[in-house]
mmCIF file of C-alpha atoms in Angstrom:
data_model
loop_
_atom_site.group_PDB
_atom_site.id
_atom_site.type_symbol
_atom_site.label_atom_id
_atom_site.label_comp_id
_atom_site.label_asym_id
_atom_site.label_seq_id
_atom_site.Cartn_x
_atom_site.Cartn_y
_atom_site.Cartn_z
ATOM 1 C CA UNK A 1 62.184 21.552 87.394
ATOM 2 C CA UNK A 2 65.524 19.234 86.661
ATOM 3 C CA UNK A 3 67.849 21.922 87.654
ATOM 4 C CA UNK A 4 65.945 22.479 90.824
ATOM 5 C CA UNK A 5 66.093 18.793 91.873
ATOM 6 C CA UNK A 6 69.737 18.431 90.829
ATOM 7 C CA UNK A 7 70.293 21.573 93.164
ATOM 8 C CA UNK A 8 68.796 20.065 96.116
ATOM 9 C CA UNK A 9 70.732 16.517 95.517
ATOM 10 C CA UNK A 10 74.293 18.423 95.742
ATOM 11 C CA UNK A 11 73.002 20.399 98.623
ATOM 12 C CA UNK A 12 72.215 16.893 100.497
ATOM 13 C CA UNK A 13 75.535 15.800 99.245
ATOM 14 C CA UNK A 14 77.047 18.952 100.986
ATOM 15 C CA UNK A 15 75.532 18.354 104.250
ATOM 16 C CA UNK A 16 77.985 15.930 105.743
ATOM 17 C CA UNK A 17 81.020 17.889 104.505
ATOM 18 C CA UNK A 18 80.039 21.011 106.090
ATOM 19 C CA UNK A 19 78.892 19.201 109.412
ATOM 20 C CA UNK A 20 82.211 17.174 109.453
ATOM 21 C CA UNK A 21 84.970 19.809 108.120
ATOM 22 C CA UNK A 22 83.241 23.017 108.505
ATOM 23 C CA UNK A 23 83.540 23.905 105.131
ATOM 24 C CA UNK A 24 81.956 22.565 101.980
ATOM 25 C CA UNK A 25 83.384 22.912 98.291
ATOM 26 C CA UNK A 26 80.795 23.056 95.573
ATOM 27 C CA UNK A 27 82.601 24.137 92.556
ATOM 28 C CA UNK A 28 79.191 24.224 90.583
ATOM 29 C CA UNK A 29 78.016 26.987 92.817
ATOM 30 C CA UNK A 30 77.425 30.425 91.455
ATOM 31 C CA UNK A 31 79.428 31.601 94.260
ATOM 32 C CA UNK A 32 82.369 29.385 93.443
ATOM 33 C CA UNK A 33 82.110 30.681 89.815
ATOM 34 C CA UNK A 34 82.210 34.272 90.690
ATOM 35 C CA UNK A 35 84.762 34.276 93.394
ATOM 36 C CA UNK A 36 86.071 31.023 94.697
ATOM 37 C CA UNK A 37 89.108 32.404 96.963
ATOM 38 C CA UNK A 38 87.178 32.560 99.910
ATOM 39 C CA UNK A 39 86.252 29.240 100.009
ATOM 40 C CA UNK A 40 89.558 28.135 99.427
ATOM 41 C CA UNK A 41 90.683 30.066 102.114
ATOM 42 C CA UNK A 42 88.394 27.762 104.619
ATOM 43 C CA UNK A 43 89.398 24.632 102.884
ATOM 44 C CA UNK A 44 93.438 25.462 103.579
ATOM 45 C CA UNK A 45 92.598 26.685 107.125
ATOM 46 C CA UNK A 46 89.696 23.984 108.039
ATOM 47 C CA UNK A 47 90.161 21.055 105.483
ATOM 48 C CA UNK A 48 93.480 21.096 103.803
ATOM 49 C CA UNK A 49 92.713 17.250 102.672
ATOM 50 C CA UNK A 50 89.161 17.370 102.075
ATOM 51 C CA UNK A 51 87.009 14.627 100.413
ATOM 52 C CA UNK A 52 84.316 16.075 97.758
ATOM 53 C CA UNK A 53 81.256 13.596 97.728
ATOM 54 C CA UNK A 54 80.124 16.083 94.886
ATOM 55 C CA UNK A 55 83.478 15.673 93.289
ATOM 56 C CA UNK A 56 84.186 12.102 94.294
ATOM 57 C CA UNK A 57 87.804 13.082 94.818
ATOM 58 C CA UNK A 58 90.384 14.311 97.619
ATOM 59 C CA UNK A 59 90.614 17.835 97.330
ATOM 60 C CA UNK A 60 94.226 19.362 98.158
ATOM 61 C CA UNK A 61 94.306 23.427 98.526
ATOM 62 C CA UNK A 62 97.735 24.381 100.148
ATOM 63 C CA UNK A 63 100.809 25.177 98.463
ATOM 64 C CA UNK A 64 103.183 22.937 99.606
ATOM 65 C CA UNK A 65 100.842 19.851 98.952
ATOM 66 C CA UNK A 66 99.773 20.686 95.168
ATOM 67 C CA UNK A 67 103.679 21.287 94.798
ATOM 68 C CA UNK A 68 104.622 18.152 95.815
ATOM 69 C CA UNK A 69 101.966 15.630 93.942
ATOM 70 C CA UNK A 70 102.815 17.674 90.909
ATOM 71 C CA UNK A 71 106.375 17.054 90.836
ATOM 72 C CA UNK A 72 105.824 13.561 92.014
ATOM 73 C CA UNK A 73 104.507 11.938 88.744
ATOM 74 C CA UNK A 74 105.845 8.376 89.839
ATOM 75 C CA UNK A 75 103.167 7.955 92.628
ATOM 76 C CA UNK A 76 100.271 10.315 91.259
ATOM 77 C CA UNK A 77 99.635 9.475 87.477
ATOM 78 C CA UNK A 78 97.551 11.709 84.958
ATOM 79 C CA UNK A 79 96.716 8.081 83.066
ATOM 80 C CA UNK A 80 92.681 8.098 83.318
ATOM 81 C CA UNK A 81 93.032 4.116 83.329
ATOM 82 C CA UNK A 82 94.093 4.237 87.093
ATOM 83 C CA UNK A 83 91.122 6.748 88.091
ATOM 84 C CA UNK A 84 88.293 5.419 89.575
ATOM 85 C CA UNK A 85 85.803 8.349 87.822
ATOM 86 C CA UNK A 86 82.313 8.142 87.805
ATOM 87 C CA UNK A 87 80.698 7.214 84.533
ATOM 88 C CA UNK A 88 79.404 10.549 84.178
ATOM 89 C CA UNK A 89 82.654 11.764 83.655
ATOM 90 C CA UNK A 90 84.479 12.107 80.380
ATOM 91 C CA UNK A 91 87.353 9.326 79.621
ATOM 92 C CA UNK A 92 89.603 9.801 76.649
ATOM 93 C CA UNK A 93 90.552 6.868 74.578
ATOM 94 C CA UNK A 94 93.916 6.015 74.281
ATOM 95 C CA UNK A 95 93.606 7.374 70.558
ATOM 96 C CA UNK A 96 92.910 10.471 71.750
ATOM 97 C CA UNK A 97 95.045 11.461 74.669
ATOM 98 C CA UNK A 98 97.408 14.168 74.578
ATOM 99 C CA UNK A 99 100.789 14.233 76.938
ATOM 100 C CA UNK A 100 98.127 15.592 79.545
ATOM 101 C CA UNK A 101 96.778 12.323 80.001
ATOM 102 C CA UNK A 102 100.234 10.048 79.535
ATOM 103 C CA UNK A 103 103.082 9.159 82.013
ATOM 104 C CA UNK A 104 106.503 8.388 81.393
ATOM 105 C CA UNK A 105 108.368 6.718 79.462
ATOM 106 C CA UNK A 106 105.710 7.540 76.437
ATOM 107 C CA UNK A 107 105.431 11.414 77.815
ATOM 108 C CA UNK A 108 109.165 11.760 77.796
ATOM 109 C CA UNK A 109 109.280 10.824 74.202
ATOM 110 C CA UNK A 110 106.067 12.781 73.052
ATOM 111 C CA UNK A 111 107.493 16.006 75.032
ATOM 112 C CA UNK A 112 111.265 15.724 73.567
ATOM 113 C CA UNK A 113 109.762 15.584 70.051
ATOM 114 C CA UNK A 114 107.385 18.475 70.758
ATOM 115 C CA UNK A 115 109.639 20.784 72.247
ATOM 116 C CA UNK A 116 111.015 20.939 69.063
ATOM 117 C CA UNK A 117 108.766 22.975 67.763
ATOM 118 C CA UNK A 118 108.403 25.394 70.898
ATOM 119 C CA UNK A 119 112.036 26.673 71.223
ATOM 120 C CA UNK A 120 112.525 29.950 72.934
ATOM 121 C CA UNK A 121 113.950 31.416 69.742
ATOM 122 C CA UNK A 122 110.810 30.371 67.878
ATOM 123 C CA UNK A 123 108.537 32.009 70.242
ATOM 124 C CA UNK A 124 110.531 35.006 70.557
ATOM 125 C CA UNK A 125 110.540 35.523 66.602
ATOM 126 C CA UNK A 126 106.722 35.680 67.214
ATOM 127 C CA UNK A 127 106.689 39.150 68.919
ATOM 128 C CA UNK A 128 106.575 41.323 65.934
ATOM 129 C CA UNK A 129 103.510 39.493 64.428
ATOM 130 C CA UNK A 130 101.828 39.523 67.830
ATOM 131 C CA UNK A 131 102.107 43.207 67.973
ATOM 132 C CA UNK A 132 100.832 43.570 64.457
ATOM 133 C CA UNK A 133 97.571 41.567 65.480
ATOM 134 C CA UNK A 134 97.144 43.528 68.518
ATOM 135 C CA UNK A 135 97.194 46.619 66.935
ATOM 136 C CA UNK A 136 94.915 45.529 64.367
ATOM 137 C CA UNK A 137 92.533 44.564 67.203
ATOM 138 C CA UNK A 138 92.967 47.910 68.885
ATOM 139 C CA UNK A 139 92.401 49.933 65.857
ATOM 140 C CA UNK A 140 89.129 47.968 65.202
ATOM 141 C CA UNK A 141 87.346 49.327 68.432
ATOM 142 C CA UNK A 142 85.044 51.649 67.212
ATOM 143 C CA UNK A 143 83.633 53.120 70.558
ATOM 144 C CA UNK A 144 86.402 53.349 73.043
ATOM 145 C CA UNK A 145 83.835 55.140 75.492
ATOM 146 C CA UNK A 146 82.222 51.342 75.939
ATOM 147 C CA UNK A 147 83.164 48.371 74.477
ATOM 148 C CA UNK A 148 83.974 44.561 75.665
ATOM 149 C CA UNK A 149 87.610 43.723 76.151
ATOM 150 C CA UNK A 150 86.843 39.945 76.087
ATOM 151 C CA UNK A 151 85.082 39.997 72.742
ATOM 152 C CA UNK A 152 87.595 42.808 70.901
ATOM 153 C CA UNK A 153 90.897 41.940 72.470
ATOM 154 C CA UNK A 154 91.459 38.717 75.159
ATOM 155 C CA UNK A 155 89.443 36.305 72.975
ATOM 156 C CA UNK A 156 90.591 37.018 69.289
ATOM 157 C CA UNK A 157 94.323 37.457 69.984
ATOM 158 C CA UNK A 158 95.134 34.302 71.195
ATOM 159 C CA UNK A 159 93.056 32.768 68.898
ATOM 160 C CA UNK A 160 94.390 34.252 65.713
ATOM 161 C CA UNK A 161 98.066 33.670 66.902
ATOM 162 C CA UNK A 162 97.533 30.189 67.467
ATOM 163 C CA UNK A 163 95.747 29.723 64.019
ATOM 164 C CA UNK A 164 98.490 31.418 62.530
ATOM 165 C CA UNK A 165 101.141 29.479 64.043
ATOM 166 C CA UNK A 166 99.198 26.426 62.900
ATOM 167 C CA UNK A 167 99.109 27.562 59.205
ATOM 168 C CA UNK A 168 95.124 27.796 59.846
ATOM 169 C CA UNK A 169 93.965 30.026 56.420
ATOM 170 C CA UNK A 170 91.623 33.414 57.743
ATOM 171 C CA UNK A 171 88.774 31.956 56.177
ATOM 172 C CA UNK A 172 88.909 28.886 58.442
ATOM 173 C CA UNK A 173 89.317 30.694 61.797
ATOM 174 C CA UNK A 174 85.726 31.319 62.727
ATOM 175 C CA UNK A 175 84.736 27.810 62.849
ATOM 176 C CA UNK A 176 88.199 27.075 64.185
ATOM 177 C CA UNK A 177 87.295 29.343 66.829
ATOM 178 C CA UNK A 178 83.963 27.212 67.708
ATOM 179 C CA UNK A 179 85.517 23.927 67.656
ATOM 180 C CA UNK A 180 88.356 25.256 69.904
ATOM 181 C CA UNK A 181 85.702 26.634 72.336
ATOM 182 C CA UNK A 182 83.452 23.011 72.388
ATOM 183 C CA UNK A 183 86.763 21.006 72.463
ATOM 184 C CA UNK A 184 88.149 22.739 75.681
ATOM 185 C CA UNK A 185 84.967 21.858 77.492
ATOM 186 C CA UNK A 186 86.231 18.298 77.635
ATOM 187 C CA UNK A 187 88.913 19.366 80.096
ATOM 188 C CA UNK A 188 85.746 19.761 82.806
ATOM 189 C CA UNK A 189 85.150 16.837 85.091
ATOM 190 C CA UNK A 190 81.244 17.208 85.310
ATOM 191 C CA UNK A 191 79.665 17.610 81.805
ATOM 192 C CA UNK A 192 76.050 16.487 81.013
ATOM 193 C CA UNK A 193 75.732 13.952 78.473
ATOM 194 C CA UNK A 194 74.629 16.298 75.968
ATOM 195 C CA UNK A 195 77.737 18.853 76.656
ATOM 196 C CA UNK A 196 80.119 15.822 76.079
ATOM 197 C CA UNK A 197 78.395 15.074 72.827
ATOM 198 C CA UNK A 198 78.740 18.503 71.644
ATOM 199 C CA UNK A 199 82.381 18.513 72.740
ATOM 200 C CA UNK A 200 83.065 15.197 71.288
ATOM 201 C CA UNK A 201 81.749 16.134 67.774
ATOM 202 C CA UNK A 202 83.826 19.039 67.917
ATOM 203 C CA UNK A 203 86.820 17.043 68.576
ATOM 204 C CA UNK A 204 85.909 14.753 65.691
ATOM 205 C CA UNK A 205 85.835 17.776 63.289
ATOM 206 C CA UNK A 206 88.562 19.214 64.492
ATOM 207 C CA UNK A 207 90.931 15.995 63.755
ATOM 208 C CA UNK A 208 89.293 15.885 60.249
ATOM 209 C CA UNK A 209 90.273 19.201 59.522
ATOM 210 C CA UNK A 210 93.850 18.998 61.016
ATOM 211 C CA UNK A 211 94.324 15.474 59.427
ATOM 212 C CA UNK A 212 93.891 16.847 55.794
ATOM 213 C CA UNK A 213 96.544 19.922 57.002
ATOM 214 C CA UNK A 214 99.146 17.402 58.162
ATOM 215 C CA UNK A 215 98.945 15.431 55.230
ATOM 216 C CA UNK A 216 99.384 18.730 53.212
ATOM 217 C CA UNK A 217 102.420 19.701 55.001
ATOM 218 C CA UNK A 218 104.110 16.249 54.529
ATOM 219 C CA UNK A 219 104.045 17.038 50.566
ATOM 220 C CA UNK A 220 104.201 20.691 51.091
ATOM 221 C CA UNK A 221 106.077 22.207 54.088
ATOM 222 C CA UNK A 222 105.689 25.499 55.453
ATOM 223 C CA UNK A 223 107.054 27.765 58.149
ATOM 224 C CA UNK A 224 104.491 26.783 60.815
ATOM 225 C CA UNK A 225 104.248 24.488 63.919
ATOM 226 C CA UNK A 226 102.241 22.212 61.886
ATOM 227 C CA UNK A 227 105.485 21.535 59.586
ATOM 228 C CA UNK A 228 107.751 21.517 62.703
ATOM 229 C CA UNK A 229 105.558 18.822 64.260
ATOM 230 C CA UNK A 230 105.413 16.969 60.898
ATOM 231 C CA UNK A 231 109.531 16.953 60.638
ATOM 232 C CA UNK A 232 110.184 16.582 64.479
ATOM 233 C CA UNK A 233 112.420 13.717 64.797
ATOM 234 C CA UNK A 234 114.642 12.271 67.496
ATOM 235 C CA UNK A 235 117.143 9.568 66.817
ATOM 236 C CA UNK A 236 114.679 8.347 64.105
ATOM 237 C CA UNK A 237 111.809 8.471 66.122
ATOM 238 C CA UNK A 238 108.958 10.893 64.481
ATOM 239 C CA UNK A 239 105.327 11.559 65.749
ATOM 240 C CA UNK A 240 102.416 9.518 64.521
ATOM 241 C CA UNK A 241 99.581 11.109 62.899
ATOM 242 C CA UNK A 242 97.401 10.235 65.674
ATOM 243 C CA UNK A 243 99.812 11.809 68.398
ATOM 244 C CA UNK A 244 100.077 14.891 66.163
ATOM 245 C CA UNK A 245 96.438 15.123 66.455
ATOM 246 C CA UNK A 246 96.516 14.923 70.055
ATOM 247 C CA UNK A 247 99.138 17.657 70.425
ATOM 248 C CA UNK A 248 97.213 19.747 68.161
ATOM 249 C CA UNK A 249 94.059 19.597 70.072
ATOM 250 C CA UNK A 250 96.188 20.233 73.260
ATOM 251 C CA UNK A 251 97.783 23.561 71.643
ATOM 252 C CA UNK A 252 94.126 24.767 70.837
ATOM 253 C CA UNK A 253 93.686 24.881 74.827
ATOM 254 C CA UNK A 254 97.614 25.766 76.054
ATOM 255 C CA UNK A 255 97.576 28.491 73.294
ATOM 256 C CA UNK A 256 93.990 29.843 73.240
ATOM 257 C CA UNK A 257 92.099 29.388 76.374
ATOM 258 C CA UNK A 258 94.736 29.953 78.910
ATOM 259 C CA UNK A 259 95.798 33.238 77.444
ATOM 260 C CA UNK A 260 92.495 34.673 76.734
ATOM 261 C CA UNK A 261 91.694 34.086 80.479
ATOM 262 C CA UNK A 262 95.086 35.523 81.443
ATOM 263 C CA UNK A 263 94.454 38.843 79.703
ATOM 264 C CA UNK A 264 90.642 38.763 80.785
ATOM 265 C CA UNK A 265 91.593 38.188 84.541
ATOM 266 C CA UNK A 266 94.516 40.320 84.431
ATOM 267 C CA UNK A 267 92.802 43.324 83.150
ATOM 268 C CA UNK A 268 90.067 42.957 85.551
ATOM 269 C CA UNK A 269 92.307 42.899 88.514
ATOM 270 C CA UNK A 270 94.296 45.869 87.115
ATOM 271 C CA UNK A 271 91.036 47.799 86.929
ATOM 272 C CA UNK A 272 89.936 46.707 90.337
ATOM 273 C CA UNK A 273 93.169 47.922 91.449
ATOM 274 C CA UNK A 274 93.745 51.334 90.214
ATOM 275 C CA UNK A 275 96.959 52.214 92.208
ATOM 276 C CA UNK A 276 98.834 49.087 90.620
ATOM 277 C CA UNK A 277 97.367 50.030 87.268
ATOM 278 C CA UNK A 278 98.846 53.320 87.509
ATOM 279 C CA UNK A 279 102.300 51.872 88.733
ATOM 280 C CA UNK A 280 102.415 50.206 85.505
ATOM 281 C CA UNK A 281 101.701 53.514 83.359
ATOM 282 C CA UNK A 282 104.255 54.941 85.694
ATOM 283 C CA UNK A 283 106.853 52.114 85.049
ATOM 284 C CA UNK A 284 106.384 49.664 81.947
ATOM 285 C CA UNK A 285 109.233 48.016 83.061
ATOM 286 C CA UNK A 286 107.121 46.070 85.643
ATOM 287 C CA UNK A 287 105.009 44.724 83.187
ATOM 288 C CA UNK A 288 106.639 41.044 82.866
ATOM 289 C CA UNK A 289 106.706 40.872 86.872
ATOM 290 C CA UNK A 290 102.960 42.027 86.522
ATOM 291 C CA UNK A 291 102.090 39.089 84.349
ATOM 292 C CA UNK A 292 103.240 36.504 86.622
ATOM 293 C CA UNK A 293 101.942 38.279 89.344
ATOM 294 C CA UNK A 294 98.557 38.363 87.736
ATOM 295 C CA UNK A 295 98.828 34.681 86.781
ATOM 296 C CA UNK A 296 99.256 33.933 90.721
ATOM 297 C CA UNK A 297 96.511 36.646 91.655
ATOM 298 C CA UNK A 298 93.652 34.899 89.364
ATOM 299 C CA UNK A 299 94.739 31.760 87.833
ATOM 300 C CA UNK A 300 93.163 30.959 84.244
ATOM 301 C CA UNK A 301 93.648 27.114 85.266
ATOM 302 C CA UNK A 302 92.081 26.511 88.901
ATOM 303 C CA UNK A 303 92.539 22.984 89.334
ATOM 304 C CA UNK A 304 94.388 19.676 87.830
ATOM 305 C CA UNK A 305 93.349 16.335 88.194
ATOM 306 C CA UNK A 306 96.080 13.319 89.346
ATOM 307 C CA UNK A 307 95.227 9.708 90.855
ATOM 308 C CA UNK A 308 97.058 7.860 93.337
ATOM 309 C CA UNK A 309 99.083 4.954 91.433
ATOM 310 C CA UNK A 310 99.196 3.144 95.182
ATOM 311 C CA UNK A 311 97.607 3.241 98.543
ATOM 312 C CA UNK A 312 99.337 6.113 100.527
ATOM 313 C CA UNK A 313 98.800 8.667 103.448
ATOM 314 C CA UNK A 314 98.321 12.478 102.856
ATOM 315 C CA UNK A 315 98.470 14.127 106.293
ATOM 316 C CA UNK A 316 97.187 11.385 108.278
ATOM 317 C CA UNK A 317 94.292 10.920 105.433
ATOM 318 C CA UNK A 318 94.227 7.489 103.866
ATOM 319 C CA UNK A 319 94.285 7.607 100.162
ATOM 320 C CA UNK A 320 93.369 4.205 97.998
ATOM 321 C CA UNK A 321 95.349 3.393 94.686
ATOM 322 C CA UNK A 322 93.301 4.836 92.104
ATOM 323 C CA UNK A 323 91.626 7.813 94.103
ATOM 324 C CA UNK A 324 91.318 10.987 92.587
ATOM 325 C CA UNK A 325 92.889 13.911 93.675
ATOM 326 C CA UNK A 326 91.877 17.421 92.702
ATOM 327 C CA UNK A 327 94.750 20.072 92.788
ATOM 328 C CA UNK A 328 93.725 23.482 93.710
ATOM 329 C CA UNK A 329 96.350 25.392 92.169
ATOM 330 C CA UNK A 330 94.091 28.369 92.151
ATOM 331 C CA UNK A 331 94.052 28.075 95.977
ATOM 332 C CA UNK A 332 97.891 27.196 96.228
ATOM 333 C CA UNK A 333 98.595 30.660 94.639
ATOM 334 C CA UNK A 334 96.707 32.424 97.628
ATOM 335 C CA UNK A 335 98.273 30.428 100.311
ATOM 336 C CA UNK A 336 99.928 32.421 102.843
ATOM 337 C CA UNK A 337 102.544 29.682 103.693
ATOM 338 C CA UNK A 338 104.060 30.484 100.255
ATOM 339 C CA UNK A 339 103.383 33.864 99.860
ATOM 340 C CA UNK A 340 103.094 36.950 101.889
ATOM 341 C CA UNK A 341 99.684 39.010 102.021
ATOM 342 C CA UNK A 342 98.790 36.500 99.262
ATOM 343 C CA UNK A 343 95.302 38.281 98.699
ATOM 344 C CA UNK A 344 97.017 41.619 97.697
ATOM 345 C CA UNK A 345 98.383 42.494 94.051
ATOM 346 C CA UNK A 346 101.834 43.000 94.324
ATOM 347 C CA UNK A 347 104.273 43.488 91.463
ATOM 348 C CA UNK A 348 107.309 43.612 93.670
ATOM 349 C CA UNK A 349 107.241 40.104 95.155
ATOM 350 C CA UNK A 350 110.526 38.754 95.924
ATOM 351 C CA UNK A 351 108.889 35.217 95.222
ATOM 352 C CA UNK A 352 106.886 34.437 91.879
ATOM 353 C CA UNK A 353 107.045 30.622 92.062
ATOM 354 C CA UNK A 354 103.327 30.401 91.140
ATOM 355 C CA UNK A 355 101.473 27.118 89.946
ATOM 356 C CA UNK A 356 99.544 28.502 86.907
ATOM 357 C CA UNK A 357 101.723 26.601 84.475
ATOM 358 C CA UNK A 358 101.926 23.448 86.664
ATOM 359 C CA UNK A 359 105.101 21.818 87.932
ATOM 360 C CA UNK A 360 107.577 19.021 86.859
ATOM 361 C CA UNK A 361 107.300 16.958 83.529
ATOM 362 C CA UNK A 362 103.788 18.320 83.042
ATOM 363 C CA UNK A 363 105.026 22.056 83.037
ATOM 364 C CA UNK A 364 102.860 23.836 80.461
ATOM 365 C CA UNK A 365 104.443 24.006 77.019
ATOM 366 C CA UNK A 366 102.590 27.079 76.174
ATOM 367 C CA UNK A 367 104.073 29.088 79.173
ATOM 368 C CA UNK A 368 106.347 31.104 77.180
ATOM 369 C CA UNK A 369 103.917 32.000 74.500
ATOM 370 C CA UNK A 370 101.117 32.824 77.108
ATOM 371 C CA UNK A 371 103.745 35.299 78.788
ATOM 372 C CA UNK A 372 104.606 36.819 75.492
ATOM 373 C CA UNK A 373 101.068 37.439 74.675
ATOM 374 C CA UNK A 374 100.414 38.744 78.282
ATOM 375 C CA UNK A 375 103.142 41.196 78.074
ATOM 376 C CA UNK A 376 102.250 42.428 74.469
ATOM 377 C CA UNK A 377 98.394 42.785 75.291
ATOM 378 C CA UNK A 378 99.288 45.182 78.684
ATOM 379 C CA UNK A 379 101.727 46.987 76.842
ATOM 380 C CA UNK A 380 99.926 48.106 74.061
ATOM 381 C CA UNK A 381 96.429 48.493 76.127
ATOM 382 C CA UNK A 382 98.181 50.720 78.337
ATOM 383 C CA UNK A 383 100.054 52.645 75.569
ATOM 384 C CA UNK A 384 96.516 53.058 73.487
ATOM 385 C CA UNK A 385 94.194 54.125 76.342
ATOM 386 C CA UNK A 386 95.252 56.472 78.993
ATOM 387 C CA UNK A 387 92.547 55.336 81.218
ATOM 388 C CA UNK A 388 89.742 52.778 81.245
ATOM 389 C CA UNK A 389 87.260 51.939 83.603
ATOM 390 C CA UNK A 390 84.926 49.114 84.468
ATOM 391 C CA UNK A 391 81.569 49.403 83.098
ATOM 392 C CA UNK A 392 79.966 46.875 85.285
ATOM 393 C CA UNK A 393 80.239 45.709 88.910
ATOM 394 C CA UNK A 394 79.760 42.150 88.522
ATOM 395 C CA UNK A 395 81.574 40.935 85.225
ATOM 396 C CA UNK A 396 80.233 37.582 84.177
ATOM 397 C CA UNK A 397 82.632 34.404 84.738
ATOM 398 C CA UNK A 398 82.190 31.529 82.313
ATOM 399 C CA UNK A 399 80.577 28.394 84.155
ATOM 400 C CA UNK A 400 83.696 26.182 84.214
ATOM 401 C CA UNK A 401 85.280 24.080 87.030
ATOM 402 C CA UNK A 402 89.005 23.571 85.439
ATOM 403 C CA UNK A 403 89.170 27.034 83.534
ATOM 404 C CA UNK A 404 88.181 30.330 85.101
ATOM 405 C CA UNK A 405 87.799 33.241 82.731
ATOM 406 C CA UNK A 406 85.116 36.045 82.129
ATOM 407 C CA UNK A 407 82.530 35.765 79.220
ATOM 408 C CA UNK A 408 82.409 39.675 79.037
ATOM 409 C CA UNK A 409 84.278 42.541 80.432
ATOM 410 C CA UNK A 410 82.447 45.880 79.563
ATOM 411 C CA UNK A 411 85.349 48.855 79.670
ATOM 412 C CA UNK A 412 85.482 52.377 78.367
ATOM 413 C CA UNK A 413 87.577 55.477 78.452
ATOM 414 C CA UNK A 414 85.823 58.605 80.775
ATOM 415 C CA UNK A 415 83.930 60.848 78.358
#
């Protein structure tokens, strides 16, 4: 009964949108969860600066607008204290804010310290170990005629990799995954009170766990990211324990959730495009470009939130200071003004300037790691299986607004 009443209330809010703009954006709908791209097309064409009553925000869907605002951190802030958010939405306290919610100059300081733990050489050195992990996961598939690619590969691979990078022992990884899943939900802007409570408790448990590991590394350094964060220094400046905790919680999402979605969404797209899948089998050298095209085609992160620092105007629409602005990166990546034939999967694009990792000073720290894991996963899946086919016509996507990913992906080899 409560869900029915909620649905009626949402539909009532959507009526003025549909009447005024010819399109309504309801990220909570089953339609958008399963396939948001038709709605994105309508938004770009009919209402590129769209006021959503459900989200209580301005929605931008065109590539040029999303790109511009992501780069303009001076006028469009990530600081939640500046936002006119409804009380129902999650608002992190200053003590639990990662660099996702911090503007310069504090962001500049933290980013320079954290970058020391994510050098290109450090990420590239992980390739042999990632291949070992991927090989073990593939060896564990007992029934190649029918298995869930999410549960066997896409979910465990990033979890194991980030756990090893952080120095999490094997016996703690199952619990680590539970905490990670629940903590990631705090990115969602429209959680219920119970959902926020569960996610907040997971965040506290993670902090307690990480704090003990941080203090251990201070006395017993090891070759892991935890130690590098403890030892990171710039002109005598170091990360505080609170800053390290916030960064570690962020790394769970940057190095876990997004990569899981990249592998799952990417394999689904390939299985639905057998010609492109065969092209990768014929020429594995295309796989690095394929990873970026798959990131563009069905982005693991669909939206980003900013707020206006001052009163401004976007294409004739007044935006007040403190107004929430939702940037639909998933829509920007399908904008025909930025990409020729954007709804086509094309590994030979001359332009791969997608927005899946963000832009500007908040560009994703884990981008290089995600690309590396995505490339290895594709290479080894194609090497291991001469052919794979979907075992469902309608794979289930998670009920999520910010992150887009599958709950399961049943696949198998022909008998």
